[in-house]
Short mmCIF file of C-alpha atoms and ligand atoms in Angstrom, two decimals:
data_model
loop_
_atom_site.label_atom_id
_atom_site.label_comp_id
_atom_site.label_asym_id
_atom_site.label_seq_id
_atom_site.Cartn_x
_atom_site.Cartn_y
_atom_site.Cartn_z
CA UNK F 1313 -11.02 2.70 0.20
CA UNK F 1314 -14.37 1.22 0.63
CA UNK F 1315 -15.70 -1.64 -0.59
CA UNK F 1316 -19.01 -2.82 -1.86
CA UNK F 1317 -21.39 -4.83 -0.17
CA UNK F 1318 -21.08 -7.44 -2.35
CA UNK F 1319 -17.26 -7.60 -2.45
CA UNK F 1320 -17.00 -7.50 1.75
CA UNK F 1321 -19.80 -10.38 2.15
CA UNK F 1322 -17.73 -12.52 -0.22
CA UNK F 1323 -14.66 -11.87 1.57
CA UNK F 1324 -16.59 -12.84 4.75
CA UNK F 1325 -18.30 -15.58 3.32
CA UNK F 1326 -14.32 -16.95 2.75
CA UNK F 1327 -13.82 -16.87 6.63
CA UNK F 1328 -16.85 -18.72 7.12
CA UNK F 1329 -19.45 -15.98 7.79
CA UNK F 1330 -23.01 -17.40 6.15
CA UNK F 1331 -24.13 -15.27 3.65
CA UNK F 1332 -26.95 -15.48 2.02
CA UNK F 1333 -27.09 -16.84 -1.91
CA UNK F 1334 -27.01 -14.30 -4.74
CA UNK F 1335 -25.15 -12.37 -7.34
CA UNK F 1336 -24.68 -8.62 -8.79
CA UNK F 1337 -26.15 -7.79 -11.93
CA UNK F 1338 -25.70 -4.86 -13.94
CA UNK F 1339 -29.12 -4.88 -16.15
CA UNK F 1340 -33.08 -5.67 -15.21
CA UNK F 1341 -33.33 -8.49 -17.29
CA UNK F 1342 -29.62 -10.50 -15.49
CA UNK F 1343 -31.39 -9.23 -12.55
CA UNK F 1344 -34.52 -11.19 -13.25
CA UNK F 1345 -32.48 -14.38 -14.25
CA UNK F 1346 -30.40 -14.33 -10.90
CA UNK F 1347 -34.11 -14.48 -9.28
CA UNK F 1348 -35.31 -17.08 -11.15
CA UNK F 1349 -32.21 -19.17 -10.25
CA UNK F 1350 -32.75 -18.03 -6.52
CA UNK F 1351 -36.65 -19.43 -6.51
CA UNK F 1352 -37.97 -15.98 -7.17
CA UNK F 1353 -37.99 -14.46 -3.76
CA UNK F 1354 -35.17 -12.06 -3.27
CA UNK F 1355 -33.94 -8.65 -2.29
CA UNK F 1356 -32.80 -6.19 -5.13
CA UNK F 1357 -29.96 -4.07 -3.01
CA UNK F 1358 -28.52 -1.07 -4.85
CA UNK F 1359 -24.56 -0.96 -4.77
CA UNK F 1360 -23.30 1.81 -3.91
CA UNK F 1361 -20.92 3.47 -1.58
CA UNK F 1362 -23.00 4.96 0.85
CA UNK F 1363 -25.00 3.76 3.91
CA UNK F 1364 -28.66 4.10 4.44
CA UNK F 1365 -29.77 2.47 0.95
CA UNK F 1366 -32.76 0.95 3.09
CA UNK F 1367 -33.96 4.42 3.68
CA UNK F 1368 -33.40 5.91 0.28
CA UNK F 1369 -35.34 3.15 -1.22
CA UNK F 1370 -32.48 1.60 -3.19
CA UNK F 1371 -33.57 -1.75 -1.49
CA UNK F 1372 -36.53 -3.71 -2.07
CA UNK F 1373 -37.84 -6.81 -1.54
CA UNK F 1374 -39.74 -8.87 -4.16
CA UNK F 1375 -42.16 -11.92 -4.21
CA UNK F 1376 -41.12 -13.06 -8.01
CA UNK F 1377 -38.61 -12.89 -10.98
CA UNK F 1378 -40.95 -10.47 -12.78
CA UNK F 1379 -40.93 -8.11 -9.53
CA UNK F 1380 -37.15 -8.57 -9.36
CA UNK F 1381 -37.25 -7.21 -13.07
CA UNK F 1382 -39.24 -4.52 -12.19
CA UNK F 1383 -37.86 -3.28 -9.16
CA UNK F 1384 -33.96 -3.94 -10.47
CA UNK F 1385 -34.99 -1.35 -13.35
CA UNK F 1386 -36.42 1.11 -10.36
CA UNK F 1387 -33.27 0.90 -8.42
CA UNK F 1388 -30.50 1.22 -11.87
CA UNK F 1389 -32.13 3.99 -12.38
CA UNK F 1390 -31.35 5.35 -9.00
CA UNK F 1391 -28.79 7.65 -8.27
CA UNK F 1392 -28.15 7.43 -3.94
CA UNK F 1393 -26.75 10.29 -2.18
CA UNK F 1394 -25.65 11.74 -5.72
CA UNK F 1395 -24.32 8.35 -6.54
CA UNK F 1396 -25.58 6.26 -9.32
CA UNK F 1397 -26.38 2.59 -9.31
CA UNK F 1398 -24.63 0.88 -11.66
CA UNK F 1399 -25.32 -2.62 -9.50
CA UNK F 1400 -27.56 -4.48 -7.78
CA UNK F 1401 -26.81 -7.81 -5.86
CA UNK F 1402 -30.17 -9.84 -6.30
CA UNK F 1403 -29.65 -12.00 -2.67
CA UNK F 1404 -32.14 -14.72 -1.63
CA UNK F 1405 -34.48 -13.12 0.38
CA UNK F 1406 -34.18 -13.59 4.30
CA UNK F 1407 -36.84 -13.99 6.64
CA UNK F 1408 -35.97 -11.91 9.63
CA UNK F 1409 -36.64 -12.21 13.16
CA UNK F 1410 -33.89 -10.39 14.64
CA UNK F 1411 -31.27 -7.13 13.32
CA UNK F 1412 -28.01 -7.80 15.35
CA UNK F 1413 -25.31 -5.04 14.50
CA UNK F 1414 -21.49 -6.19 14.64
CA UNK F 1415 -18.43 -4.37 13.76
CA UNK F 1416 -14.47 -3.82 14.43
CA UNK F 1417 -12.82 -0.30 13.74
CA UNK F 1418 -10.44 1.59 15.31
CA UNK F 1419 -10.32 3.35 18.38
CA UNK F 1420 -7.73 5.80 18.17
CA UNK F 1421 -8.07 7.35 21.36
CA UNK F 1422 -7.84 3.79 23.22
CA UNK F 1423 -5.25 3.04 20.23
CA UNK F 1424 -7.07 -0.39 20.05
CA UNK F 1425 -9.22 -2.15 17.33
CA UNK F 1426 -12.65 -2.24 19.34
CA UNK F 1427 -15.61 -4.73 18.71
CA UNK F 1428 -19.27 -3.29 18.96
CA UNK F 1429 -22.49 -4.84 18.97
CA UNK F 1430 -26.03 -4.21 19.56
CA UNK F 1431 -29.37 -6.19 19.72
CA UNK F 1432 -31.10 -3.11 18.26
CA UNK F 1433 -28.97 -3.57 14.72
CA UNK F 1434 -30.52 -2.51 11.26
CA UNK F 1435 -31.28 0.56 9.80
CA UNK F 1436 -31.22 2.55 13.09
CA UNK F 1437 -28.16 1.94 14.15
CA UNK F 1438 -26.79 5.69 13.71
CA UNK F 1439 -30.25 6.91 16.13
CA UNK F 1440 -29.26 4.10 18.59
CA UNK F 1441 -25.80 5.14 18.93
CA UNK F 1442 -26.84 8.76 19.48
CA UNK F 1443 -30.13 8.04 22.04
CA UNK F 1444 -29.82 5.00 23.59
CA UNK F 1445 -25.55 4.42 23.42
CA UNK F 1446 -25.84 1.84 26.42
CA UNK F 1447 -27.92 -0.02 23.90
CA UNK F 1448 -23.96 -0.45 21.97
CA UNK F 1449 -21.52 -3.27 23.45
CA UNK F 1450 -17.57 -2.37 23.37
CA UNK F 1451 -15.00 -4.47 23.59
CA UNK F 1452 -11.41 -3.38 23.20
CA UNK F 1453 -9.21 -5.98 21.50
CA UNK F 1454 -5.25 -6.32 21.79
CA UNK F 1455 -4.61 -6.73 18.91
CA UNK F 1456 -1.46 -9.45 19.28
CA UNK F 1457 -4.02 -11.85 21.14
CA UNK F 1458 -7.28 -11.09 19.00
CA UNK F 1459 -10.33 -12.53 20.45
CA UNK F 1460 -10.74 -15.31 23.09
CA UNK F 1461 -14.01 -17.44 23.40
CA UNK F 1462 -14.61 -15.87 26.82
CA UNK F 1463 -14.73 -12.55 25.04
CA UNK F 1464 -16.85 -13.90 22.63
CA UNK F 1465 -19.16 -14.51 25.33
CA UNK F 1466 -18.98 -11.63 26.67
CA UNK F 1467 -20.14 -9.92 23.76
CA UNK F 1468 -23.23 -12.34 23.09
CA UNK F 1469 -23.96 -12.12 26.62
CA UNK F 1470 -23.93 -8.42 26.59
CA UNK F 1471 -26.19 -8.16 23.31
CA UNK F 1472 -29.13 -10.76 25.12
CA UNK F 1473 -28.23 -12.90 22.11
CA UNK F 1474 -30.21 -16.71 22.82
CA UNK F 1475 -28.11 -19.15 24.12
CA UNK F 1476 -28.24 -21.48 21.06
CA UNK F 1477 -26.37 -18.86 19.11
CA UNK F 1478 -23.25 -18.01 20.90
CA UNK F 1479 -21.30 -20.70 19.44
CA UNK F 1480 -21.88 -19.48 16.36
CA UNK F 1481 -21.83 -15.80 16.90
CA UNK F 1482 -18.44 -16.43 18.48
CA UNK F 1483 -17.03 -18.07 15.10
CA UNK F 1484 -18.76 -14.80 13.45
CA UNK F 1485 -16.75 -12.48 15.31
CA UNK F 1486 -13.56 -14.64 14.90
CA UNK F 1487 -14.00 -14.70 11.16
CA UNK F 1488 -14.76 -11.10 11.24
CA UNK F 1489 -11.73 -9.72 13.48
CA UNK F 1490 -9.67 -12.58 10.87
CA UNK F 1491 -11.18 -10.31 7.84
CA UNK F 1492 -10.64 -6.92 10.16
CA UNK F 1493 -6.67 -7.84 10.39
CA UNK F 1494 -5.98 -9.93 6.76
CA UNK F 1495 -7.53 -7.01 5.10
CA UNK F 1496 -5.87 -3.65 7.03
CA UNK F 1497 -9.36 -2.85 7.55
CA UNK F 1498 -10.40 0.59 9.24
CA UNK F 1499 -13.91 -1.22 9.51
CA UNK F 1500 -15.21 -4.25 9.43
CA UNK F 1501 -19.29 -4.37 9.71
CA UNK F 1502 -22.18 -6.55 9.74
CA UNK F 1503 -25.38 -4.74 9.53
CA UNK F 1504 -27.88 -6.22 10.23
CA UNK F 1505 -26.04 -9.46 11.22
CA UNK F 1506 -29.89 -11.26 11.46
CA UNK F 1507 -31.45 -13.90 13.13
CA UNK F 1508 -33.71 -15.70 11.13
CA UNK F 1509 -36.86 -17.07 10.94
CA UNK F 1510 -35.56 -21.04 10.74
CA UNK F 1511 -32.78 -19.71 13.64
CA UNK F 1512 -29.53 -19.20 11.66
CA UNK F 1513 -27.05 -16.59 11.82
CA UNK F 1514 -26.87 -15.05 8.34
CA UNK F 1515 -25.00 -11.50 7.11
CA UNK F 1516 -27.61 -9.51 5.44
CA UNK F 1517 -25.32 -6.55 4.90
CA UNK F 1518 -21.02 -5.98 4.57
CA UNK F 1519 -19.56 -2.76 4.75
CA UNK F 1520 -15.42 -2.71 4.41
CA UNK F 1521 -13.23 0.51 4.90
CA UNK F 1522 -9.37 -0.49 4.12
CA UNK F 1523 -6.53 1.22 5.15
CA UNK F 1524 -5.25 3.41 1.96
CA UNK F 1525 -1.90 2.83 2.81
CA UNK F 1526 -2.03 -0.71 2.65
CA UNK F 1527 -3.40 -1.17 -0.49
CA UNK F 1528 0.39 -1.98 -2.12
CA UNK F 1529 -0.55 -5.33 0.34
CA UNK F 1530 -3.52 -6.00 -1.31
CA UNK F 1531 -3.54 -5.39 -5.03
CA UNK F 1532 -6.62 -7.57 -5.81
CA UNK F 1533 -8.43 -5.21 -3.50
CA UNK F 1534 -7.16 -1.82 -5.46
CA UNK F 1535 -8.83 -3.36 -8.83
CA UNK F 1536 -12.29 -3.45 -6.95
CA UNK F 1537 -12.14 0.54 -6.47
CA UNK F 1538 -14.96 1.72 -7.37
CA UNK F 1539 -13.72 5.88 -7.79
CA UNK F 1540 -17.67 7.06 -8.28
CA UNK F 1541 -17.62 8.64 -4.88
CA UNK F 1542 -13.98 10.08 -4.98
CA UNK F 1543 -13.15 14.27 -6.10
CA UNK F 1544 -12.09 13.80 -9.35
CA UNK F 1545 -9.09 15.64 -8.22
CA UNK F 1546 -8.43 12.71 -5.63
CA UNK F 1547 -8.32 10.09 -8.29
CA UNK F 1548 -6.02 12.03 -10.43
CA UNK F 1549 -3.59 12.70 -7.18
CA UNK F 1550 -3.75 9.25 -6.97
CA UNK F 1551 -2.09 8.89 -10.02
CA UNK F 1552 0.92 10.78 -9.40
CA UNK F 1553 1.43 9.01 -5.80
CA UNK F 1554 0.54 12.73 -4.27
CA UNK F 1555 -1.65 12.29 -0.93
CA UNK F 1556 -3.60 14.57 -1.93
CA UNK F 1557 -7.33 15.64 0.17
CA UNK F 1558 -10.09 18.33 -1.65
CA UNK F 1559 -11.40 20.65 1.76
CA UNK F 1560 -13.52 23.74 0.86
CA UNK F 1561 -11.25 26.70 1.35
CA UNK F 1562 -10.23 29.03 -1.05
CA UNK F 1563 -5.97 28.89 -0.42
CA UNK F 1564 -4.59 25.73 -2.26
CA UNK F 1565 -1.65 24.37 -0.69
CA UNK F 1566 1.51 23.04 -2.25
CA UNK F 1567 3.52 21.05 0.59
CA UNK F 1568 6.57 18.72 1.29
CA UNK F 1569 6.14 16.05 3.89
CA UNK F 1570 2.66 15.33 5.87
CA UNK F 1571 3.62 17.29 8.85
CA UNK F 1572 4.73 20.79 7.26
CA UNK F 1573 1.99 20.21 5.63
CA UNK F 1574 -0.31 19.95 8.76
CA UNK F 1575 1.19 22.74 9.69
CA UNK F 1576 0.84 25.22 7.16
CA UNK F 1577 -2.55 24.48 7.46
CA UNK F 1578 -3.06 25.04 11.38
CA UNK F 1579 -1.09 28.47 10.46
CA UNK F 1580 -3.77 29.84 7.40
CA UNK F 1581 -6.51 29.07 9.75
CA UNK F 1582 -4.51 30.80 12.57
CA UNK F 1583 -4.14 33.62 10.09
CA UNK F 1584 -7.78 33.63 9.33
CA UNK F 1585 -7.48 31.54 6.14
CA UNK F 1586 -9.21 28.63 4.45
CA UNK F 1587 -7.14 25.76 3.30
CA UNK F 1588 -8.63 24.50 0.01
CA UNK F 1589 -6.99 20.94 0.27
CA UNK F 1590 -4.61 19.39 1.80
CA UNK F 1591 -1.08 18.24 -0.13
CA UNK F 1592 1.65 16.57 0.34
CA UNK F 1593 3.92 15.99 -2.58
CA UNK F 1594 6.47 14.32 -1.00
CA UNK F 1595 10.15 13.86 -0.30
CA UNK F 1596 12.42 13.96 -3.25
CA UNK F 1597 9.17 15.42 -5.22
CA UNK F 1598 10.22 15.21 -9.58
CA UNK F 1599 9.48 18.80 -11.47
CA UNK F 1600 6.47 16.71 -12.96
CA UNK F 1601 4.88 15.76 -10.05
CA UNK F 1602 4.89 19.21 -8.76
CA UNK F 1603 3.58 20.60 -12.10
CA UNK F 1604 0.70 17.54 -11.82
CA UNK F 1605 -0.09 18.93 -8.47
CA UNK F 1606 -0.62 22.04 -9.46
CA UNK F 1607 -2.96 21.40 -12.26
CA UNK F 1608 -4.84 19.62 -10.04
CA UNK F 1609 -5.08 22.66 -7.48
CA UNK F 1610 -5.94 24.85 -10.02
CA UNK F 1611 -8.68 22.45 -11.11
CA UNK F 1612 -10.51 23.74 -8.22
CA UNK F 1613 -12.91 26.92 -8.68
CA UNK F 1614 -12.77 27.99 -5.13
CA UNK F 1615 -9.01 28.28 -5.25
CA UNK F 1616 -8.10 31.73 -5.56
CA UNK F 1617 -4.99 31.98 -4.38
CA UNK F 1618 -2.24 29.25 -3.61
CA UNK F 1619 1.31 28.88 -0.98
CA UNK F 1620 3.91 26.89 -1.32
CA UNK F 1621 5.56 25.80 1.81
CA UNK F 1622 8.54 24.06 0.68
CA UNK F 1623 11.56 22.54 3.35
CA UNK F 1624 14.03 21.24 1.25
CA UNK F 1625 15.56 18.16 2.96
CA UNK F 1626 15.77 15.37 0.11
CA UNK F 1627 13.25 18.04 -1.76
CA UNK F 1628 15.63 19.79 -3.67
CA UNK F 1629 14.56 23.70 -4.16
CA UNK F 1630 15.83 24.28 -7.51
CA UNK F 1631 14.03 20.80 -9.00
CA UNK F 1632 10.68 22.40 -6.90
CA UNK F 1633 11.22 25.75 -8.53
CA UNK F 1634 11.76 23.95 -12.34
CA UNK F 1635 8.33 22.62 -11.51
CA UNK F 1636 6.58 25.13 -10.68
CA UNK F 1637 7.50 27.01 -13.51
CA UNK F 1638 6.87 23.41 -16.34
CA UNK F 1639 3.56 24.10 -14.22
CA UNK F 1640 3.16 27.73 -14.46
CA UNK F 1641 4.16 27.46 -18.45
CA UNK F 1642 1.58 24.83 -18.75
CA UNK F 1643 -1.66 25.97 -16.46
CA UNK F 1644 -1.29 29.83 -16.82
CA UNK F 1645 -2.35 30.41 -13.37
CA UNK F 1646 -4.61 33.69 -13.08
CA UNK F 1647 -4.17 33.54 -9.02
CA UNK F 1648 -1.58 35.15 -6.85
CA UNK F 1649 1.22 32.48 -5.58
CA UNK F 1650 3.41 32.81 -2.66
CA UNK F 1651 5.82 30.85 -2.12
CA UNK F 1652 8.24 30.20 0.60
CA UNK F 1653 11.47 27.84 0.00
CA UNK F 1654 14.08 27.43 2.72
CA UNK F 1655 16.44 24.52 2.97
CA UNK F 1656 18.30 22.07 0.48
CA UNK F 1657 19.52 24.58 -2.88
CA UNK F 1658 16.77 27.26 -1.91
CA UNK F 1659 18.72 30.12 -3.10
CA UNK F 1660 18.95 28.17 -6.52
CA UNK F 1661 15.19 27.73 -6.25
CA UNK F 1662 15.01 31.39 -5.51
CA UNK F 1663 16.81 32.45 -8.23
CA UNK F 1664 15.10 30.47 -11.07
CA UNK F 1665 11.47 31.98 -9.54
CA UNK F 1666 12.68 35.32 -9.31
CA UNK F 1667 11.11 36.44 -13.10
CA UNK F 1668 8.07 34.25 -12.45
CA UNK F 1669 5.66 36.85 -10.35
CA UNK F 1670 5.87 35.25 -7.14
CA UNK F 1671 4.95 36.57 -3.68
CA UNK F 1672 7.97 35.50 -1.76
CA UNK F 1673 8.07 34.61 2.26
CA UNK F 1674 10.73 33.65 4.84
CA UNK F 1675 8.76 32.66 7.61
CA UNK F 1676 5.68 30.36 7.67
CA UNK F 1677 3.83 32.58 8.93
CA UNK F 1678 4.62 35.89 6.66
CA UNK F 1679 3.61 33.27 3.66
CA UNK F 1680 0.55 32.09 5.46
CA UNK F 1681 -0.39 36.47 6.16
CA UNK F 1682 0.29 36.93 2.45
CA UNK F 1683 -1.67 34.21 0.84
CA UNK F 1684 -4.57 34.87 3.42
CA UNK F 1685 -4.13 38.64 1.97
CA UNK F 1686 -3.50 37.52 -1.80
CA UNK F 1687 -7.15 35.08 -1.46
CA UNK F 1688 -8.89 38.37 -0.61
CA UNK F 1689 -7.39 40.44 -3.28
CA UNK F 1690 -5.70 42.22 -1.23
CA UNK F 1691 -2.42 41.57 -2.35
CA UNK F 1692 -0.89 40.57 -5.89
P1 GDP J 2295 -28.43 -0.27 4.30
O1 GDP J 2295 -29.74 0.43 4.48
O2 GDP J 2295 -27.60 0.41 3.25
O3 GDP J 2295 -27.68 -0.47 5.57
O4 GDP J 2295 -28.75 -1.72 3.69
P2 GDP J 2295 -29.02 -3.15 4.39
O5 GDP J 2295 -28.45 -4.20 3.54
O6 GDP J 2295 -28.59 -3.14 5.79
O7 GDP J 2295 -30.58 -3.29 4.32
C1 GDP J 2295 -31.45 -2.41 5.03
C2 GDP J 2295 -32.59 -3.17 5.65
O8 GDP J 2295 -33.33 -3.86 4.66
C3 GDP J 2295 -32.14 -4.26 6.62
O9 GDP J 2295 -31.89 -3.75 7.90
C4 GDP J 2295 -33.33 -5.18 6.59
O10 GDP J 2295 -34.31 -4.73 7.51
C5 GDP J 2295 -33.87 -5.03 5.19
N1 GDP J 2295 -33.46 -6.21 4.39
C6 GDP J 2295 -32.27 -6.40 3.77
N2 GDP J 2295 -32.24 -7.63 3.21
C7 GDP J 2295 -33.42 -8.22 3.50
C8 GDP J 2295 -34.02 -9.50 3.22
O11 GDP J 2295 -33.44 -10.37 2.60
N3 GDP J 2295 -35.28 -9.72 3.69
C9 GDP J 2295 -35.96 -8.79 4.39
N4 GDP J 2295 -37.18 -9.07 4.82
N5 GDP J 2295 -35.45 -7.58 4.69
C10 GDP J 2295 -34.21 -7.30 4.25
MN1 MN J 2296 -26.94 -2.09 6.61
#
């Protein structure tokens, strides 16, 4: 889940990380009033969940209340990246001398969080990290330690920052890697983390990625989701506790447990299919929940043909096979279904699908062959 600016620079602003003042506004006119609080000059930043708002003009900097107006009614009129802006956070306006980028994510090959940094932060950072990527500071962090002063040092040291800021950089990073691990964040980011004019460190931008899976930790967080970016099909998977990813094949896939699931996928490509999501509807999955799942499959155009991989372990085959059919009596699916159940009362699963115009399978990958075959027509 990602957060807004707004939202992860008020989070950091609670571990201490200077922000500058401001508020969100949903109209031209609050917009306008939030300026005229602020002294007039400040920057109208669009809100939404994408980067490079800089580029796309969805931020703008203005000299007065009546520019804030103006340019707030530019920018909610936006849409970014297909998004539209429903918010802008009206900030007072920073005088900039330096862009410093900072941020903690996850290396998964190093299986560390890792701290980056540059000197060369802003709206370049993407072109830095591709031409000049010595220009990018790394620091691995274990993660039962977290981050010493000397490291802290190292970093500013690293990045050429002055002198007379590494005291406060360091409480920067601590505050950040505090937010990084409080929050089960996948990323944690300052960009630009600035210098400014009057010599202050100040966090001009906030970007938050949180770990999914944690959000049953963090239910204040889950009410900030902001679902405009998410497949509708994601948000209704959601719903039904199916993990549940939208990919662009054209075979939907209907799976128990995250690794069969993996699987069946690595075997339609193998058989020179496309996997048109990925599903995993769980352990012990109800006849609703399957018949939810399929609706949702079937929502998708592209699909035009869809396998069921199903291991019954605490799955039990025959409550699979009652929902598939709740689902079939329901959705009237017009594409070819194969379907392949081994395992936990398969052959009463078997038995209640045998009137409802399956292709069946044994093997994985004589159900992967067919539906492959049954997406081209080529089999019904
Ligand atoms: P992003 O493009 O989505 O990453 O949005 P940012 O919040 O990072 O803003 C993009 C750029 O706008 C920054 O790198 C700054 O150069 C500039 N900017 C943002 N806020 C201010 C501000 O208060 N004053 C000035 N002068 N520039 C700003
Ligand atoms: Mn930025």
């Amino acid at each position: 889940m990602k957060l807004h600016e707004y939202q992860s620079k008020q989070i950091f602003s609670k571990y201490g990380i200077k922000i500058p003042k401001g508020r969100v506004a949903s109209t031209a006119s609050e917009a306008k009033q939030i300026a005229e609080e602020l002294g007039g000059n400040v920057v109208i930043k669009s809100q939404v969940l994408v980067g490079g708002r800089g580029k796309a003009g969805g931020i703008k900097v203005a000299k007065n209340p009546d520019e804030a107006e103006q340019f707030a009614t530019q920018i909610l009129g936006m849409e970014i990246k297909g998004l539209p802006v429903r918010k802008v956070l009206v900030d007072e306006a920073a005088s900039i001398a330096q862009e410093i980028y900072l941020g903690i994510t996850n290396d998964r090959a190093a299986k560390k969080p890792v701290i980056m940094a540059s000197s060369a932060g802003g709206v370049e950072i993407e072109e830095v990290a591709k031409t000049n990527p010595e220009k990018i500071y790394k620091l691995h962090v274990n993660p039962l330690v977290g981050i010493k002063d000397y490291q802290a040092r190292d970093i500013a040291g690293g990045i050429n920052l002055p002198r007379e800021h590494w005291n406060a950089f360091s409480e920067i990073l601590k505050g950040l890697w505090r937010v990084y691990n409080d929050y089960d964040a996948e990323l944690a980011e300052i960009n630009p983390l600035v210098i400014t004019s009057d010599n202050h460190l100040v966090a001009l931008d906030g970007k938050m990625l949180i770990d999914d899976n944690s959000l049953f930790r963090h239910p204040e967080l889950s009410e900030m989701r902001d679902t405009d970016e998410d497949a509708p099909s994601e948000i209704e998977a959601r719903k039904f506790g199916l993990t549940f990813i939208k990919l662009d094949g054209n075979i939907g896939c209907m799976v128990n447990g995250a690794g069969l699931a993996m699987a069946s996928m690595d075997i339609l490509k193998l058989s020179g299919g496309e996997p048109a999501n990925f599903l995993d509807i769980g352990g012990g999955a109800s006849a609703e929940k399957v018949a939810a799942a399929m609706r949702i499959i079937l929502s998708d155009p592209n699909v035009k043909a869809i396998l069921f991989n199903i291991f019954g372990g605490i799955t039990r085959g025959d409550e699979v096979a009652r929902g598939i059919l709740a689902a079939i009596a329901e959705v009237k699916p017009k594409v070819p279904m194969v379907v392949r159940l081994v395992g936990t009362n398969a052959t009463e699963g078997r038995a209640l699908l045998a009137n409802a115009n399956m292709i069946t399978a044994e093997t994985l990958l004589e159900a992967a062959q067919k539906a492959v075959a049954a997406a081209k027509g080529e089999l019904k």
